[in-house]
Amino acid sequence: DKGTYPFYMLKEIDEQPNVMRRLAQVYLSETGEPVISDKLLNSMKQADRIYIVGAGTSYHAGLVGKRLFESLTQTPTEVHVSSEFAYEQPILSKKPFFIFLSQSGETADSREVLVNVNAGGHESLTITNVQNSTLSREATYTLLLHAGPEIAVASTKAYTAQIALEAILAKALGEADNQIVAQRFDVRHQLGLVATGIQAIVDEKNKIEELAKSTFLDTPNAFYIGRGIDQNVSLEAALKLKEISYVQAEGFASGELKHGTIALIEKGTPVIGIITQEKTAGLTRSNLQETMARGAHILTIVSENLAKPGDDIVLPDVDELMTPLLSVVPTQLIAYYTSLNKGLDVDKPRNLAKSVTVE
Ligand code: M6R
């Protein structure tokens, strides 16, 4: 039931602070220690490499997961688009461990990979929002996202839930491996900051709606750019804008633009920079300037500690590993309001279904 909301998507965006709190309640003890089964952690501990597999938004959540696992556990992690992995399997490490990310747990492309993984005798974990879904039944282990039903075709709270649970799991695995970074990473405190931070962003909806109206309503195309995990979020931001508002959008590594794609920038092309990582903030700002010099209409989404006068959307500060949980939210709202103000059916975009059960 969407209550007083015009569309499920907005309700689901607004639910994200609660989803963060629920995950902390379900998967963390009172002292903030992860509550993850020893069996699962032992299997993961034995792995020499983690392979994360997913499609669409879930693949994008996996990209952020790579950064979390590699920072907190030192386990090399690869992320793959399921439809590609299924028929072009990379050479596997000696002891691989697979993580399947799937909101619905029914995505055929991902299932095809899991069937091969099982045939190869490898262990796997499915992280899903749907208990008893096919992918959760067929994997060795399963963890639930507890995000509540996600009805809108455009995934929002499942993406943030997937990243939050990856953070908890990475913390657990890193601690099981005596990694000091993991011991110091206070995931409970961070999820609390994230919940309050998302709330602060969604409370400023009106401002984001105005921005969406002035910048995205009449544009045929747009770019989101960033580096590292900001680039990962830019892919998700662009996907959201494409799928519900039909603006042709690209998420791009900001340093790579000048190697060709900058030719597409014309007078008024929106280019949105996501800036949350200290070591690359200055570089992304210069890349934005380069597009502005070619006529782009630039906007910035920036963490508070890196903000400068004139930035458009300022995000409350959290650990640099957790910033995707905040930076994605204004981009969800931009996509929502662009679709809404074009008079489109936000929850049911053309040509798409909620779960994709064909290859
Ligand atoms: O249910 P899944 O997470 O496996 O679905 C994967 C994609 O089909 C899904 O994330 C899709 O990209 C979303 N509609 C994007 O908003």
Coordinates of C-alpha atoms and ligand atoms in Angstrom, one line a residue:
D1 CA 0.0 0.0 0.0
K2 CA 1.5 3.3 -1.0
G3 CA -0.5 5.3 1.6
T4 CA -0.5 9.0 0.7
Y5 CA 2.4 8.7 -1.7
P6 CA 1.6 9.2 -5.4
F7 CA 4.1 6.5 -6.4
Y8 CA 5.9 3.6 -4.6
M9 CA 9.3 4.8 -5.7
L10 CA 9.0 7.9 -3.5
K11 CA 7.8 5.8 -0.6
E12 CA 10.7 3.4 -1.0
I13 CA 13.2 6.3 -1.2
D14 CA 11.8 7.6 2.0
E15 CA 12.0 4.2 3.7
Q16 CA 15.8 4.1 3.4
P17 CA 16.7 5.5 6.8
N18 CA 14.5 2.8 8.4
V19 CA 16.0 0.1 6.3
M20 CA 19.5 1.1 7.5
R21 CA 18.3 0.9 11.1
R22 CA 16.6 -2.4 10.6
L23 CA 19.8 -3.9 9.1
A24 CA 21.8 -2.7 12.1
Q25 CA 19.2 -4.3 14.4
V26 CA 19.1 -7.6 12.6
Y27 CA 22.8 -8.1 11.8
L28 CA 24.6 -6.3 14.7
S29 CA 24.7 -7.1 18.4
E30 CA 24.1 -4.6 21.1
T31 CA 27.8 -3.9 21.2
G32 CA 27.9 -3.3 17.4
E33 CA 29.5 -6.7 16.5
P34 CA 28.2 -8.4 13.3
V35 CA 26.0 -11.4 13.9
I36 CA 26.8 -13.6 11.0
S37 CA 27.0 -17.4 11.2
D38 CA 30.4 -18.9 11.8
K39 CA 29.8 -21.4 9.1
L40 CA 29.4 -18.7 6.5
L41 CA 32.4 -16.7 7.8
N42 CA 34.6 -19.8 7.8
S43 CA 33.7 -20.6 4.2
M44 CA 34.4 -17.0 3.2
K45 CA 37.7 -17.0 5.2
Q46 CA 39.0 -20.0 3.2
A47 CA 38.4 -18.2 -0.1
D48 CA 41.3 -16.6 -1.9
R49 CA 39.0 -14.5 -4.0
I50 CA 35.4 -13.2 -3.8
Y51 CA 33.3 -13.1 -7.0
I52 CA 30.3 -10.8 -6.8
V53 CA 27.7 -11.4 -9.5
G54 CA 24.6 -9.4 -10.3
A55 CA 22.6 -7.5 -12.9
G56 CA 21.6 -3.8 -13.2
T57 CA 21.4 -2.1 -9.9
S58 CA 22.5 -5.2 -8.0
Y59 CA 25.7 -5.2 -10.2
H60 CA 26.2 -1.6 -9.2
A61 CA 25.9 -2.4 -5.5
G62 CA 28.5 -5.1 -6.1
L63 CA 30.9 -2.6 -7.5
V64 CA 30.8 -0.7 -4.1
G65 CA 31.0 -4.1 -2.4
K66 CA 34.4 -4.7 -4.0
R67 CA 35.7 -1.6 -2.4
L68 CA 34.3 -2.7 1.0
F69 CA 35.7 -6.2 0.8
E70 CA 39.1 -5.1 -0.4
S71 CA 39.4 -2.4 2.2
L72 CA 38.2 -4.3 5.2
T73 CA 39.3 -7.9 4.4
Q74 CA 42.2 -7.7 2.0
T75 CA 40.5 -10.4 -0.1
P76 CA 40.7 -9.7 -3.8
T77 CA 37.2 -9.2 -5.1
E78 CA 35.9 -9.2 -8.6
V79 CA 32.5 -8.0 -9.7
H80 CA 30.7 -9.4 -12.8
V81 CA 27.6 -8.7 -14.8
S82 CA 25.7 -12.0 -14.6
S83 CA 24.7 -12.2 -18.2
E84 CA 28.3 -11.9 -19.3
F85 CA 29.8 -14.2 -16.6
A86 CA 27.3 -16.9 -17.6
Y87 CA 28.8 -17.5 -21.0
E88 CA 32.3 -16.0 -20.7
Q89 CA 33.4 -17.3 -17.4
P90 CA 36.8 -15.8 -16.3
I91 CA 39.6 -18.1 -15.1
L92 CA 38.7 -18.8 -11.5
S93 CA 41.1 -18.6 -8.5
K94 CA 41.9 -21.8 -6.6
K95 CA 39.3 -21.2 -3.9
P96 CA 36.6 -18.9 -5.1
F97 CA 33.6 -17.8 -3.1
F98 CA 30.6 -16.4 -4.9
I99 CA 28.2 -13.7 -3.7
F100 CA 25.0 -13.3 -5.7
L101 CA 23.2 -10.0 -5.3
S102 CA 19.6 -10.0 -6.3
Q103 CA 16.7 -8.0 -4.9
S104 CA 14.1 -10.4 -6.3
G105 CA 16.2 -13.6 -6.1
E106 CA 14.7 -14.6 -9.5
T107 CA 16.9 -13.0 -12.1
A108 CA 17.5 -15.6 -14.8
D109 CA 20.9 -14.2 -15.8
S110 CA 22.2 -14.6 -12.3
R111 CA 20.6 -18.0 -11.9
E112 CA 22.4 -19.3 -14.9
V113 CA 25.7 -18.4 -13.2
L114 CA 24.6 -20.0 -10.0
V115 CA 23.8 -23.3 -11.8
N116 CA 27.4 -23.3 -13.2
V117 CA 28.8 -22.4 -9.8
N118 CA 27.0 -25.3 -8.2
A119 CA 28.1 -27.7 -10.9
G120 CA 31.7 -26.6 -10.3
G121 CA 31.2 -27.5 -6.6
H122 CA 31.9 -23.9 -5.3
E123 CA 30.3 -22.3 -2.3
S124 CA 28.1 -19.3 -2.6
L125 CA 26.0 -16.8 -0.8
T126 CA 22.8 -15.1 -2.1
I127 CA 21.9 -11.7 -0.7
T128 CA 18.3 -11.1 -1.5
N129 CA 15.2 -9.3 -0.5
V130 CA 12.9 -12.3 -1.0
Q131 CA 13.0 -15.2 1.3
N132 CA 12.8 -18.5 -0.4
S133 CA 13.5 -17.1 -3.8
T134 CA 15.2 -19.3 -6.3
L135 CA 18.6 -17.8 -5.9
S136 CA 18.4 -18.0 -2.1
R137 CA 17.3 -21.7 -2.2
E138 CA 20.0 -22.7 -4.6
A139 CA 23.0 -21.0 -3.0
T140 CA 25.0 -22.5 -0.1
Y141 CA 24.1 -19.6 2.2
T142 CA 21.6 -16.8 2.1
L143 CA 21.2 -13.5 3.9
L144 CA 18.0 -11.4 3.7
L145 CA 18.0 -7.7 3.0
H146 CA 15.0 -6.9 5.2
A147 CA 14.2 -3.9 3.0
G148 CA 10.5 -4.7 2.8
P149 CA 8.7 -5.3 -0.5
E150 CA 10.1 -3.1 -3.3
I151 CA 7.3 -2.5 -5.8
A152 CA 8.6 0.3 -8.1
V153 CA 10.5 -1.1 -11.0
A154 CA 13.4 1.3 -10.3
S155 CA 15.3 -0.2 -7.4
T156 CA 16.2 2.2 -4.6
K157 CA 16.1 0.8 -1.1
A158 CA 17.4 -2.6 -2.3
Y159 CA 20.6 -0.9 -3.6
T160 CA 21.3 0.9 -0.3
A161 CA 20.3 -2.3 1.7
Q162 CA 22.7 -4.4 -0.4
I163 CA 25.6 -2.0 0.2
A164 CA 24.8 -1.7 4.0
L165 CA 24.8 -5.5 4.3
E166 CA 28.0 -5.8 2.3
A167 CA 29.6 -3.4 4.8
I168 CA 28.4 -5.5 7.7
L169 CA 29.7 -8.7 6.1
A170 CA 33.0 -7.2 5.1
K171 CA 33.4 -6.0 8.7
A172 CA 32.6 -9.5 10.0
L173 CA 35.0 -11.2 7.6
G174 CA 37.8 -8.7 8.2
E175 CA 37.4 -9.1 12.0
A176 CA 37.4 -12.9 11.6
D177 CA 40.7 -12.4 9.8
N178 CA 42.1 -10.0 12.5
Q179 CA 42.3 -7.1 10.1
I180 CA 42.9 -3.9 12.1
V181 CA 41.0 -1.7 9.6
A182 CA 37.9 -3.9 10.1
Q183 CA 38.3 -3.8 13.9
R184 CA 38.3 0.0 13.8
F185 CA 35.4 0.3 11.4
D186 CA 32.4 1.0 13.6
V187 CA 29.7 -0.1 11.2
R188 CA 26.9 0.4 13.7
H189 CA 27.9 4.0 14.3
Q190 CA 28.3 4.5 10.5
L191 CA 24.8 3.0 9.8
G192 CA 23.4 5.4 12.4
L193 CA 25.1 8.4 10.6
V194 CA 23.9 7.1 7.3
A195 CA 20.3 6.8 8.5
T196 CA 20.3 10.4 9.8
G197 CA 22.1 11.6 6.7
I198 CA 19.5 10.0 4.3
Q199 CA 16.8 11.5 6.4
A200 CA 18.4 15.0 6.0
I201 CA 18.6 14.5 2.2
V202 CA 15.0 13.3 1.8
D203 CA 13.8 16.2 4.0
E204 CA 15.2 18.5 1.3
K205 CA 13.1 17.0 -1.5
N206 CA 11.7 20.3 -2.6
K207 CA 15.1 21.7 -3.4
I208 CA 16.0 18.6 -5.4
E209 CA 12.7 18.8 -7.3
E210 CA 13.4 22.4 -8.3
L211 CA 16.9 21.3 -9.4
A212 CA 15.4 18.4 -11.4
K213 CA 12.9 20.8 -13.1
S214 CA 15.5 23.4 -14.0
T215 CA 18.1 21.0 -15.3
F216 CA 16.7 17.6 -16.4
L217 CA 13.2 18.3 -17.7
D218 CA 14.1 19.4 -21.2
T219 CA 17.5 17.8 -21.8
P220 CA 17.9 14.8 -24.1
N221 CA 21.0 13.6 -22.3
A222 CA 23.1 14.0 -19.1
F223 CA 26.3 12.7 -17.5
Y224 CA 27.1 11.7 -14.0
I225 CA 30.9 11.6 -13.3
G226 CA 33.1 10.6 -10.5
R227 CA 36.2 8.6 -9.5
G228 CA 36.4 5.3 -7.6
I229 CA 33.2 4.6 -5.6
D230 CA 31.9 7.9 -6.9
Q231 CA 32.2 6.5 -10.4
N232 CA 30.3 3.4 -9.2
V233 CA 27.5 5.5 -7.9
S234 CA 27.5 7.5 -11.1
L235 CA 26.6 4.3 -13.0
E236 CA 23.6 3.8 -10.7
A237 CA 22.6 7.4 -10.9
A238 CA 22.6 7.3 -14.7
L239 CA 20.6 4.0 -14.8
K240 CA 17.9 5.5 -12.6
L241 CA 17.6 8.6 -14.8
K242 CA 17.5 6.4 -18.0
E243 CA 15.0 3.9 -16.9
I244 CA 12.2 6.1 -15.5
S245 CA 12.7 9.5 -17.1
Y246 CA 14.0 8.4 -20.5
V247 CA 16.9 10.9 -20.4
Q248 CA 19.9 9.3 -22.1
A249 CA 22.4 9.3 -19.3
E250 CA 25.9 8.0 -18.8
G251 CA 27.8 7.3 -15.7
F252 CA 31.5 7.9 -16.3
A253 CA 34.9 7.8 -14.7
S254 CA 35.6 11.5 -14.7
G255 CA 39.2 11.2 -15.7
E256 CA 38.2 9.2 -18.8
L257 CA 35.9 11.8 -20.3
K258 CA 38.8 13.7 -22.0
H259 CA 39.7 10.5 -23.9
G260 CA 36.8 10.8 -26.2
T261 CA 33.4 11.2 -24.6
I262 CA 33.9 14.9 -23.9
A263 CA 33.1 15.5 -27.6
L264 CA 29.5 15.0 -26.7
I265 CA 29.4 18.0 -24.3
E266 CA 27.4 20.8 -25.8
K267 CA 26.0 24.1 -24.5
G268 CA 23.7 23.2 -21.6
T269 CA 24.5 19.5 -21.4
P270 CA 24.0 18.6 -17.7
V271 CA 27.2 17.1 -16.1
I272 CA 26.8 16.1 -12.4
G273 CA 30.0 15.5 -10.4
I274 CA 29.8 13.2 -7.4
I275 CA 32.6 14.1 -5.0
T276 CA 33.0 12.2 -1.7
Q277 CA 36.6 10.9 -1.8
E278 CA 39.3 13.2 -0.5
K279 CA 42.1 12.0 -2.7
T280 CA 40.3 12.5 -5.9
A281 CA 38.0 15.5 -5.1
G282 CA 40.3 18.0 -6.7
L283 CA 40.7 15.9 -9.9
T284 CA 37.0 15.5 -10.3
R285 CA 36.5 19.2 -9.8
S286 CA 39.0 19.9 -12.6
N287 CA 37.3 17.4 -14.9
L288 CA 34.0 19.3 -14.2
Q289 CA 35.7 22.6 -15.1
E290 CA 36.9 21.0 -18.4
T291 CA 33.3 20.2 -19.3
M292 CA 32.1 23.7 -18.2
A293 CA 34.6 25.2 -20.6
R294 CA 32.8 23.3 -23.3
G295 CA 29.4 24.7 -22.3
A296 CA 28.2 22.0 -19.8
H297 CA 25.7 22.9 -17.1
I298 CA 27.5 21.5 -14.1
L299 CA 26.1 20.4 -10.8
T300 CA 27.9 19.0 -7.8
I301 CA 26.9 16.4 -5.1
V302 CA 29.6 16.7 -2.5
S303 CA 30.4 15.4 1.1
E304 CA 30.3 18.2 3.6
N305 CA 34.0 18.0 4.5
L306 CA 34.9 18.5 0.8
A307 CA 32.3 21.1 0.0
K308 CA 33.0 24.6 -1.4
P309 CA 30.8 27.6 -1.7
G310 CA 28.5 27.2 -4.7
D311 CA 28.2 23.4 -4.5
D312 CA 24.6 22.3 -5.2
I313 CA 23.9 19.3 -3.0
V314 CA 26.0 18.8 0.2
L315 CA 25.9 15.4 1.9
P316 CA 26.3 14.9 5.7
D317 CA 29.7 13.3 6.4
V318 CA 30.2 9.6 6.9
D319 CA 33.2 7.3 6.5
E320 CA 34.4 7.4 2.9
L321 CA 33.5 3.8 2.4
M322 CA 29.9 4.5 3.2
T323 CA 29.3 7.6 1.1
P324 CA 27.5 5.7 -1.7
L325 CA 24.6 5.2 0.7
L326 CA 24.2 9.0 0.8
S327 CA 25.4 10.2 -2.6
V328 CA 22.9 7.9 -4.5
V329 CA 19.9 9.4 -2.7
P330 CA 19.7 12.8 -4.5
T331 CA 20.2 11.0 -7.8
Q332 CA 17.2 8.7 -7.0
L333 CA 15.2 11.9 -6.3
I334 CA 16.4 13.6 -9.4
A335 CA 15.3 10.6 -11.5
Y336 CA 12.0 10.5 -9.6
Y337 CA 11.1 14.1 -10.1
T338 CA 12.2 14.2 -13.7
S339 CA 9.9 11.3 -14.4
L340 CA 7.0 12.7 -12.4
N341 CA 7.2 16.2 -14.0
K342 CA 7.2 14.6 -17.4
G343 CA 3.9 13.0 -16.5
L344 CA 5.4 9.5 -16.8
D345 CA 4.3 6.4 -14.9
V346 CA 7.2 6.5 -12.4
D347 CA 6.7 3.0 -11.0
K348 CA 6.1 1.2 -14.3
P349 CA 8.5 2.5 -16.9
R350 CA 8.0 1.3 -20.5
N351 CA 9.6 -1.9 -21.7
L352 CA 10.6 -3.0 -18.2
A353 CA 9.5 -5.6 -15.6
K354 CA 10.3 -5.8 -11.9
S355 CA 12.0 -9.1 -12.2
V356 CA 13.7 -10.3 -15.4
T357 CA 13.1 -14.0 -15.6
V358 CA 14.4 -14.5 -19.2
E359 CA 18.0 -14.5 -20.4
Ligands
M6R1 O1 16.2 -8.6 -8.7 P1 17.6 -8.3 -9.2 O2 18.3 -7.4 -8.2 O3 18.4 -9.5 -9.5 O4 17.4 -7.4 -10.5 C1 18.4 -7.0 -11.2 C2 18.0 -5.9 -12.2 O5 17.1 -6.3 -13.1 C3 17.5 -4.7 -11.4 O6 18.4 -4.3 -10.5 C4 17.2 -3.5 -12.4 O7 18.4 -3.1 -12.9 C5 16.5 -2.4 -11.7 N1 15.2 -2.2 -12.3 C6 17.1 -1.1 -11.8 O8 16.4 -0.1 -11.1

